[in-house]
CSV table of C-alpha atoms in Angstrom, one decimal:
chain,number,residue,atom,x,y,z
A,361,UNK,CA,-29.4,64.5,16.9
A,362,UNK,CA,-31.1,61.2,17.1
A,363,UNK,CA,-30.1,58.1,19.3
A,364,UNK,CA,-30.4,54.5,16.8
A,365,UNK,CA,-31.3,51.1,18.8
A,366,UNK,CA,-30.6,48.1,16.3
A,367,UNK,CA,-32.3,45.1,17.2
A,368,UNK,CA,-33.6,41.7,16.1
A,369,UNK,CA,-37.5,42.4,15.7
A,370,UNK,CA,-38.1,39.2,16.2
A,371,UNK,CA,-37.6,40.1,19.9
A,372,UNK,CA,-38.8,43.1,22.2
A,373,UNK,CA,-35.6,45.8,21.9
A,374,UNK,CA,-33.8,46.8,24.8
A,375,UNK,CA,-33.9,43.1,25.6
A,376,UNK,CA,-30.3,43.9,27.9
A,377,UNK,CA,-27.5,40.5,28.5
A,378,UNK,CA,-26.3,42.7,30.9
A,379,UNK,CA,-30.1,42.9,33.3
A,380,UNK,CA,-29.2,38.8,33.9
A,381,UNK,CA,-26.8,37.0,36.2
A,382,UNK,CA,-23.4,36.4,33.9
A,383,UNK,CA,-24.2,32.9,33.7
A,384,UNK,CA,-27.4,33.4,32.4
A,385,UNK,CA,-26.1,36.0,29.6
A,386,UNK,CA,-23.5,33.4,28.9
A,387,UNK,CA,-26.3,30.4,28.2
A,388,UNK,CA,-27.9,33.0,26.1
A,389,UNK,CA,-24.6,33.9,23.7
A,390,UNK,CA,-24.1,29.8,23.5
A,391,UNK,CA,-27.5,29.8,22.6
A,392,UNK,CA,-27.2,32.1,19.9
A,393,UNK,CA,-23.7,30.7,18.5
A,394,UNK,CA,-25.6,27.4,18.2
A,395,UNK,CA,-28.9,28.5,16.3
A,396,UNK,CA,-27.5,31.3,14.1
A,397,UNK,CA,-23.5,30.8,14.0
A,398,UNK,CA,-23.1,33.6,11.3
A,399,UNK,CA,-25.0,36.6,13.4
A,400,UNK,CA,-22.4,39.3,14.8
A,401,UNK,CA,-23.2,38.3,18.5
A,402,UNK,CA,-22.1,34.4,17.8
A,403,UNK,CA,-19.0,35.9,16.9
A,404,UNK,CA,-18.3,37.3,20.5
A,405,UNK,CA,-15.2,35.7,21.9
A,406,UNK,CA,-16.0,33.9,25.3
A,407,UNK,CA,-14.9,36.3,27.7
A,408,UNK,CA,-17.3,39.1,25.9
A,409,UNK,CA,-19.4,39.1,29.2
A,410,UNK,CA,-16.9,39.2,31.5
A,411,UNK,CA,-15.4,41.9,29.5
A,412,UNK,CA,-18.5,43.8,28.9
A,413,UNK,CA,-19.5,43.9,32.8
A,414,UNK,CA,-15.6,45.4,33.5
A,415,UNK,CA,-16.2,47.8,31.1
A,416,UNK,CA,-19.6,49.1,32.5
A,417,UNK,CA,-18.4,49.2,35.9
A,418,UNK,CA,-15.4,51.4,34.5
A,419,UNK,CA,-18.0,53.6,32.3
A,420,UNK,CA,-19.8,53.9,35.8
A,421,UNK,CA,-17.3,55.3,37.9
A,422,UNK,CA,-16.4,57.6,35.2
A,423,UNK,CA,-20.0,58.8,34.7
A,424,UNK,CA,-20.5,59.3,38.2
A,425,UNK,CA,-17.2,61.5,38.1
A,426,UNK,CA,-18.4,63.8,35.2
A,427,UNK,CA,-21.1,64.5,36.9
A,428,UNK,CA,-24.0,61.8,35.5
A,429,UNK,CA,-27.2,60.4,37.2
A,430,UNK,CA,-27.3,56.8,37.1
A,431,UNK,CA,-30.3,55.0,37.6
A,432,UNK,CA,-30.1,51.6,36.3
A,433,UNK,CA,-26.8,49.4,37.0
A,434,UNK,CA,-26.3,48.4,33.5
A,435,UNK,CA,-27.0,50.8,30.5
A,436,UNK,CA,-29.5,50.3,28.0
A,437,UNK,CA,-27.2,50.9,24.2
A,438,UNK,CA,-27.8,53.4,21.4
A,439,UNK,CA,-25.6,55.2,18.7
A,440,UNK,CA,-25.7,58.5,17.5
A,441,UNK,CA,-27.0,58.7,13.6
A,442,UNK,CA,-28.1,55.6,11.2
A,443,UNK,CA,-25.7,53.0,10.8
A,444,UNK,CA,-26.2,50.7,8.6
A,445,UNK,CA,-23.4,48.9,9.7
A,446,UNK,CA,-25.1,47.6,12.7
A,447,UNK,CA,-28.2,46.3,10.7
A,448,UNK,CA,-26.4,43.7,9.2
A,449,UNK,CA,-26.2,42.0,12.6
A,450,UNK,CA,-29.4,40.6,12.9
A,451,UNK,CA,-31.3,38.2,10.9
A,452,UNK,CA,-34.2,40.9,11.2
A,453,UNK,CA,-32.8,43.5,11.5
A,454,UNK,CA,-35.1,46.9,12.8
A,455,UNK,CA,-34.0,50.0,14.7
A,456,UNK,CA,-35.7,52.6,17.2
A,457,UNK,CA,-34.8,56.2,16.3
A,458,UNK,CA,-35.3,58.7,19.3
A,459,UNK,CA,-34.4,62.3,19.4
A,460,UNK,CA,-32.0,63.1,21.8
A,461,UNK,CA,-34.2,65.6,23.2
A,462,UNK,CA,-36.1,63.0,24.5
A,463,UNK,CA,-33.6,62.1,27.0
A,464,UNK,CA,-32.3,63.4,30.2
A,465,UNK,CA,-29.4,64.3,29.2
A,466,UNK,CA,-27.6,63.5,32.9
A,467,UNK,CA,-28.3,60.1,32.4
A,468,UNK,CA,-26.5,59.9,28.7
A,469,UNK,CA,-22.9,59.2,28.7
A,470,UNK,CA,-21.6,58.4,24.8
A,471,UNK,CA,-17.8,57.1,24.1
A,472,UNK,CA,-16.7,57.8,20.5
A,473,UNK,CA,-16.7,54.0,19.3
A,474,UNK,CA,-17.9,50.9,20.7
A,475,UNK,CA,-17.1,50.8,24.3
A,476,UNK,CA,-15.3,47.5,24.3
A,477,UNK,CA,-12.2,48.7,22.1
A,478,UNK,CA,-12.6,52.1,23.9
A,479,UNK,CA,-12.0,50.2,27.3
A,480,UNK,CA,-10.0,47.4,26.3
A,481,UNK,CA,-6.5,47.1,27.5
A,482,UNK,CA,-5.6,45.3,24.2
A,483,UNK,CA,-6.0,48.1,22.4
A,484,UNK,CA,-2.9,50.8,22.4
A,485,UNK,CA,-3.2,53.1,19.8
A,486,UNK,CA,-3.0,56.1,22.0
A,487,UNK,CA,-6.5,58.1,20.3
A,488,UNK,CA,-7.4,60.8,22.3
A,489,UNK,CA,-10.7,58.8,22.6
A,490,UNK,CA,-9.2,55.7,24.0
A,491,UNK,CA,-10.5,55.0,28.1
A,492,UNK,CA,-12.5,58.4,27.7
A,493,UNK,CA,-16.2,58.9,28.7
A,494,UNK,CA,-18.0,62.0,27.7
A,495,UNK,CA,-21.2,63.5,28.6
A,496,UNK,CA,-23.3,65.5,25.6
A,497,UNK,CA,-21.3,68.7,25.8
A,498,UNK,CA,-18.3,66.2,25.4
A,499,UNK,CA,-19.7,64.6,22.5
A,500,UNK,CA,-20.6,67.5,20.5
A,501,UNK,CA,-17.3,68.6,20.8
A,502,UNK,CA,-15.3,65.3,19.8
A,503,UNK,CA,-18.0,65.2,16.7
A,504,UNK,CA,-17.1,68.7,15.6
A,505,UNK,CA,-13.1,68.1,15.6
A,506,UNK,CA,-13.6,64.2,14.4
A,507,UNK,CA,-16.7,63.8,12.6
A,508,UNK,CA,-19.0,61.1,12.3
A,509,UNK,CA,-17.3,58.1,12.4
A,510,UNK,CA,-20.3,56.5,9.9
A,511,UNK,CA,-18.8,59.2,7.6
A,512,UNK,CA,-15.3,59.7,8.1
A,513,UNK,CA,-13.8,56.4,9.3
A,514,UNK,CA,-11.1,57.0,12.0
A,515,UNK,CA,-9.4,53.7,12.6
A,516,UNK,CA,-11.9,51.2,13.3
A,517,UNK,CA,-14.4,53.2,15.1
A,518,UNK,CA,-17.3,52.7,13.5
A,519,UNK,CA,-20.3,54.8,14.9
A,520,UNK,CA,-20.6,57.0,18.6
A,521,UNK,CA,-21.8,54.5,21.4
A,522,UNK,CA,-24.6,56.4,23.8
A,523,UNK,CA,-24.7,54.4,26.9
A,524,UNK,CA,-28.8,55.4,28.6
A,525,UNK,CA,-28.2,54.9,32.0
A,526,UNK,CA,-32.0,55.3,32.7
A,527,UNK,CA,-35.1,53.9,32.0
A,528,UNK,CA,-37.7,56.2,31.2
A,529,UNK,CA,-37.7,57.2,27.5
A,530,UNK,CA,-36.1,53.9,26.8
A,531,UNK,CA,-39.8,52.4,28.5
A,532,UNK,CA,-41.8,54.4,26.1
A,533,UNK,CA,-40.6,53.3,23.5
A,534,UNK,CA,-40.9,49.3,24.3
A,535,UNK,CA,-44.9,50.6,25.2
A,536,UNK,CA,-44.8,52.0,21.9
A,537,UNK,CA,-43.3,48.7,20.2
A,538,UNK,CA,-45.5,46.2,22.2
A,539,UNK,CA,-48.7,48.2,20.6
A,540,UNK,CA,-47.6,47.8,16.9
């Protein structure tokens, strides 16, 4: 299994809205609405970072229960397998493919779709996915009844988020990108 980071390769990946203050982040999003109104992150509705900062404190405490290690506050963001969904949300679009293996697995926590619809309270449809965390054991199974989502769409899930609550493969990897 690998782990896919999409990013703008115009910029450094694993650049993280949620390592700033809110405010900061927020500058950052008006920033980008302004300069390139049709990219996927323009398109975030104004409380996306007020949102996003509930729902990692939610995946925390949940990670922390199953067992996880955390040791950053905000995780870095992957998916499980290629999706070429995700590349059409940059202007340059690039990606950073790491085998899972690679990872300590006890600081991986995935949630089958994007974690904002997974958390969101405005989202009802009663999947057995919905407000549920899962370590790799977890995964594995969910991906054996479900499928890929990239392969066998399930409502609007999309692809398998893998939230990297560590830095240390992630920190190879930018070593690795600021060399090329």
């Amino acid at each position: 299994m690998y782990l896919y980071h999409y990013y703008d390769s115009s910029r450094p990946p694993f650049l993280n809205l949620s390592d700033l203050t809110q405010e900061k982040a927020e500058n950052i999003l008006d920033v980008i609405k302004r300069v390139n109104p049709v990219s996927q992150a323009a398109k975030r509705h104004s409380t996306y970072m007020a949102d996003r900062l509930y729902y990692e404190r939610i995946m925390r405490e949940k990670f922390v229960e199953l067992g996880g290690i955390i040791r950053r506050n905000a995780p870095h963001y992957m998916v499980v397998g290629e999706c070429k969904w995700l590349s059409s949300w940059f202007e340059n679009s690039a990606f950073i493919k790491i085998p899972v293996s690679e990872f300590d697995l006890r600081t991986v926590s995935f949630t089958y779709g994007d974690s904002h619809p997974t958390f969101s309270p405005r989202v009802n449809d009663d999947l057995e996915y919905r407000k549920q965390l899962y370590n790799y054991e977890g995964i594995l199974d969910l991906i054996k009844r479900y499928g890929m989502p990239q392969e066998n769409e399930y409502g609007n899930v999309r692809y398998i988020e893998a939230q990297i609550w560590s830095d240390e493969t992630v920190k190879k990897h930018i070593v690795n990108y600021l060399k090329e």
